[in-house]
Coordinates of C-alpha atoms in Angstrom, one line a residue:
X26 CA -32.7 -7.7 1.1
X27 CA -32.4 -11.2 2.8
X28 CA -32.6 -14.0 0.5
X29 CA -34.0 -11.2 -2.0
X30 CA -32.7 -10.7 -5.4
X31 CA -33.4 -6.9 -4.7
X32 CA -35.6 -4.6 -2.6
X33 CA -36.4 -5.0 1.3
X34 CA -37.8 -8.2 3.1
X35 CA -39.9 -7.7 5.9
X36 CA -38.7 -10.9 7.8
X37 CA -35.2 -9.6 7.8
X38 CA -36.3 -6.0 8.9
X39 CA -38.5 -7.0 11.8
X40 CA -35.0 -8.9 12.8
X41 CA -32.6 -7.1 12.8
X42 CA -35.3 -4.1 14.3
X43 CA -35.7 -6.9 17.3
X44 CA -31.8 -6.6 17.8
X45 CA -32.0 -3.5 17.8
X46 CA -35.1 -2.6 20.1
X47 CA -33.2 -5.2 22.7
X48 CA -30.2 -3.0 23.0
X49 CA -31.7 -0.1 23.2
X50 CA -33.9 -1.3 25.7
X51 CA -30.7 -1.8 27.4
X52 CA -30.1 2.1 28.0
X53 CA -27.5 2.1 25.3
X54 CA -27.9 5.4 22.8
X55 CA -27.7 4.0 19.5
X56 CA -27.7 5.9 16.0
X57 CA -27.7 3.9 12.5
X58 CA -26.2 5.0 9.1
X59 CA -28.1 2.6 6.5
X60 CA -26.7 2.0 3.3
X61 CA -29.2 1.5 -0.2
X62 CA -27.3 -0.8 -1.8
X63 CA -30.4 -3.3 -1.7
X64 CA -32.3 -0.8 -4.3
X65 CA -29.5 1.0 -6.0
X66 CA -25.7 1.1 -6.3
X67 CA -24.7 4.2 -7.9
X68 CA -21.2 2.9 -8.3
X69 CA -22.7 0.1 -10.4
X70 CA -25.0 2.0 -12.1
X71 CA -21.6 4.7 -13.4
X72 CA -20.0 1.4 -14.1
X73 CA -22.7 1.0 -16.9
X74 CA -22.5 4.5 -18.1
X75 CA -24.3 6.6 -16.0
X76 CA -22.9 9.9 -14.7
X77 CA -21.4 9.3 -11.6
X78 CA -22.9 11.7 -9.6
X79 CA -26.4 11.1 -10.7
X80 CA -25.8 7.6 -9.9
X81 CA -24.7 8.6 -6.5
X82 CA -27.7 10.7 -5.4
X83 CA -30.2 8.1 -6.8
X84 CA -28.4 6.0 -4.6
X85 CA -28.5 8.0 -1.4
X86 CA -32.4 8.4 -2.1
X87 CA -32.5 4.7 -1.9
X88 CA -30.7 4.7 1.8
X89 CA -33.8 7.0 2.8
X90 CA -36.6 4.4 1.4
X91 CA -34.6 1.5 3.7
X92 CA -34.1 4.5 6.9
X93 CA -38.0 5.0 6.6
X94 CA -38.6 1.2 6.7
X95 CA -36.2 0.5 9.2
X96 CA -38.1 3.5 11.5
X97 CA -41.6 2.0 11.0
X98 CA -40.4 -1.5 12.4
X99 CA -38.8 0.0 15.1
X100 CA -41.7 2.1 16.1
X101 CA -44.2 -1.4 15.9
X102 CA -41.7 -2.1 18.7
X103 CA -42.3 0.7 20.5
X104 CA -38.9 2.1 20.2
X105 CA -39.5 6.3 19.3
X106 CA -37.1 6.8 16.1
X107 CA -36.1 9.7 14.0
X108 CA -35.1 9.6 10.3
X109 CA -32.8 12.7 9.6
X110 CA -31.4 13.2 5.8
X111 CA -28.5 15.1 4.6
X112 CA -30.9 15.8 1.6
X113 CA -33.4 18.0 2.4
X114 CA -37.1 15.6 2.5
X115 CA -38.9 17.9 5.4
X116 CA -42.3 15.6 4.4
X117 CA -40.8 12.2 5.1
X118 CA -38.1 13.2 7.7
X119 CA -35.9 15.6 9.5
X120 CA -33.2 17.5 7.6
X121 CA -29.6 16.5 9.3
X122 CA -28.8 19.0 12.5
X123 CA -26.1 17.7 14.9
X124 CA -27.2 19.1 18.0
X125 CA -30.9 17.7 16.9
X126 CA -29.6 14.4 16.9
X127 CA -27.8 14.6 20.2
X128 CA -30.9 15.3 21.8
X129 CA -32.5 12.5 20.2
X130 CA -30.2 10.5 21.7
X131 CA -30.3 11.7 24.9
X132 CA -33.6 11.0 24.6
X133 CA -33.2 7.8 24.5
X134 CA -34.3 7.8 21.0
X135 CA -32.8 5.6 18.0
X136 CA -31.4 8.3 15.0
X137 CA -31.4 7.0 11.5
X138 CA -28.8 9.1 8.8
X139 CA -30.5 8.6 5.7
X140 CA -29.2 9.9 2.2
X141 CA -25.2 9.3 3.0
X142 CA -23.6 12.6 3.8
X143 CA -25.4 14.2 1.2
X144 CA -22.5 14.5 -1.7
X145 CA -21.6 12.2 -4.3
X146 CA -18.4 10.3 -4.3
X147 CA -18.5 9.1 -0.6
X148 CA -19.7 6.4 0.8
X149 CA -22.4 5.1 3.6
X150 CA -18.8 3.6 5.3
X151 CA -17.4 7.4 5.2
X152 CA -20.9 9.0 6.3
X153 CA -21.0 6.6 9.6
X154 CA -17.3 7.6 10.5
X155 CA -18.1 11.7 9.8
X156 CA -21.1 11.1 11.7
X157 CA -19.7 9.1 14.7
X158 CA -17.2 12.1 14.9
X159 CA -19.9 14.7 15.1
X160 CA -22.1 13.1 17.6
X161 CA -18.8 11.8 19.5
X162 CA -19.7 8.1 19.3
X163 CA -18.0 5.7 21.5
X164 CA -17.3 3.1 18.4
X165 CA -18.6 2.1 15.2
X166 CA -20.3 -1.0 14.5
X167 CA -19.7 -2.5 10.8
X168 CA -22.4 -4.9 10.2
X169 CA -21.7 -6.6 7.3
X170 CA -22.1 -10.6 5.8
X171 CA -18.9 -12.2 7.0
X172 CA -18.0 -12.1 11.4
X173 CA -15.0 -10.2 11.3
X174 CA -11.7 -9.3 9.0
X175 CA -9.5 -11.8 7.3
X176 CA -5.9 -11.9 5.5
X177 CA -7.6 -13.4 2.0
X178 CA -11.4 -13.9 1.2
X179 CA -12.8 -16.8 3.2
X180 CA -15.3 -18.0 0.8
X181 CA -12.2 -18.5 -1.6
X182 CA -9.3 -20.0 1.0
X183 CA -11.0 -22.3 3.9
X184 CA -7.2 -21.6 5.8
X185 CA -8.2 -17.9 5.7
X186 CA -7.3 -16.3 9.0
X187 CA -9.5 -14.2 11.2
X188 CA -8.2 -11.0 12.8
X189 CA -9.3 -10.2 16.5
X190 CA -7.7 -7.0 16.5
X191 CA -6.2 -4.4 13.5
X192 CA -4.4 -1.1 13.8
X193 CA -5.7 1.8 11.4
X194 CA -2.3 2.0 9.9
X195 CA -2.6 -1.8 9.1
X196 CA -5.9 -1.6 7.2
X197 CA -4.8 1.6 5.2
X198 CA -1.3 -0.1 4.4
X199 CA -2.6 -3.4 3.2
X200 CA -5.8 -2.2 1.5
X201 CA -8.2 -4.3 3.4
X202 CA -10.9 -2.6 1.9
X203 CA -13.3 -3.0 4.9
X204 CA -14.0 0.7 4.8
X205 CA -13.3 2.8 2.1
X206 CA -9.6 4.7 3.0
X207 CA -11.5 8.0 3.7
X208 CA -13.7 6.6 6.6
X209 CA -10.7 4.7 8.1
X210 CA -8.3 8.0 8.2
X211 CA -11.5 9.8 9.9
X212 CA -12.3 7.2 12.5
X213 CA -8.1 7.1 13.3
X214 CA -7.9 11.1 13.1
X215 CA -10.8 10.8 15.7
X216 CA -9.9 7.5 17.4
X217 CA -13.0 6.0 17.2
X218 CA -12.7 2.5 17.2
X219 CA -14.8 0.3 14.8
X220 CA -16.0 -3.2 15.1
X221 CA -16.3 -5.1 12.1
X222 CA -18.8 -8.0 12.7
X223 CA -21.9 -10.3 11.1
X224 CA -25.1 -9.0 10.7
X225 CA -26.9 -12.3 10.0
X226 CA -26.1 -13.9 13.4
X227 CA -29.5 -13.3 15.3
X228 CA -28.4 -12.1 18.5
X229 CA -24.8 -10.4 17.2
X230 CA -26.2 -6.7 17.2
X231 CA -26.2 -7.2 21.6
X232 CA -23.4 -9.5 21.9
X233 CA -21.0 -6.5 19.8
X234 CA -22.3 -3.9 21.7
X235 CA -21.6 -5.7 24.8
X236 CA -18.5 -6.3 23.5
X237 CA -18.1 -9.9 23.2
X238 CA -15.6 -11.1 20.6
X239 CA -17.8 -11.6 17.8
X240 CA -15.7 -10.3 15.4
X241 CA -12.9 -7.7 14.3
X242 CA -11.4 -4.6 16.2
X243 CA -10.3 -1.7 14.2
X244 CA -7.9 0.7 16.1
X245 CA -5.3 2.8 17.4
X246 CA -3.4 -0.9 18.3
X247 CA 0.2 -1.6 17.9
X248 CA 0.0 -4.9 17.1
X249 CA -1.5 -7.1 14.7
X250 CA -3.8 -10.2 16.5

């Protein structure tokens, strides 16, 4: 969305596709889990009366319209992409099939999951961790607006402290909200660690996967840092 009040910006697309194209480049298999929030938010839209569920799909149709954007700026890169949905959209994309994707990957192609997992009441947050699970994913990048995971909200306190690392039993206990509960308990039950870091930094997508310290650590730690 960018500087966008809603809908998709093609300056931020061809960016963060830029990113993306450079890592891959790399040699590093990389699969995305886009979220829709940009055109819909189902939760929102049940806030003002809407069945929930409704809401929900509507919303995961929305992730598909930003997967199908992100693959066209990718492929004006030269970077071969496949779209695969959880809801069936054989026209537009590939339905989901694990060992499909795998391939892909090994391919050296990038794999977008579009429509969520496909049911209502879980999140894009809860789709990348089931998905990073099935396609046994090294770690989970959580690109988001802020670099990293603080004790209060930094826009509110300026003494706000950043973590460098976090335990799974530390987010769930405090209720850091950084990931819904569901996708935290499914990285932990699979020990996939996740990296919690800013999207709008040009240059952040290859210094995370390279694993510079450009943000927060989520895993199986003991301590708290």
């Amino acid at each position: 969305m960018g500087k966008l009040s809603y809908g998709i910006d093609p300056g931020v697309v061809q960016d963060i596709a830029a990113e993306i194209a450079e890592v891959v480049a790399s040699g590093i298999q990389m699969a995305i889990v886009v979220g829709g929030g940009n055109i819909f938010r189902g939760l929102k839209a049940a806030a003002g009366g809407m069945d929930r569920a409704t809401g929900d799909y509507i919303g995961m149709i929305a992730t598909v319209m930003n997967a199908m954007t992100l693959q066209d700026a990718l492929e004006q890169m030269g970077i071969p992409t496949r779209v695969q949905t959880a809801i069936a959209m054989q026209e537009v994309a590939e339905p989901y099939i694990r060992r499909r994707a795998i391939r892909h990957l090994e391919k050296g192609r990038v794999v977008i999951f579009g429509a969520g997992s496909g049911n209502p009441f879980f999140t894009t947050d809860t789709t990348a961790a089931l998905r990073a699970a099935e396609i046994d994913a090294e770690v989970i990048f959580k690109a988001t607006k802020v670099d990293g995971i603080y004790d209060c909200d930094p826009q509110l306190n300026p003494q706000a402290r950043r973590y460098h690392t976090l335990s799974y039993n530390y987010v769930l206990a405090q209720d850091l909200r950084v990931m819904d509960s569901t996708a935290i308990a499914l990285c932990k039950e699979n020990n996939i660690p996740i990296m919690v870091f800013d999207l709008t930094g040009r240059g952040n997508i290859r210094r995370a996967v390279q694993g510079e310290s450009v943000g927060t650590i989520v895993g199986g730690f003991c301590e708290v840092s």
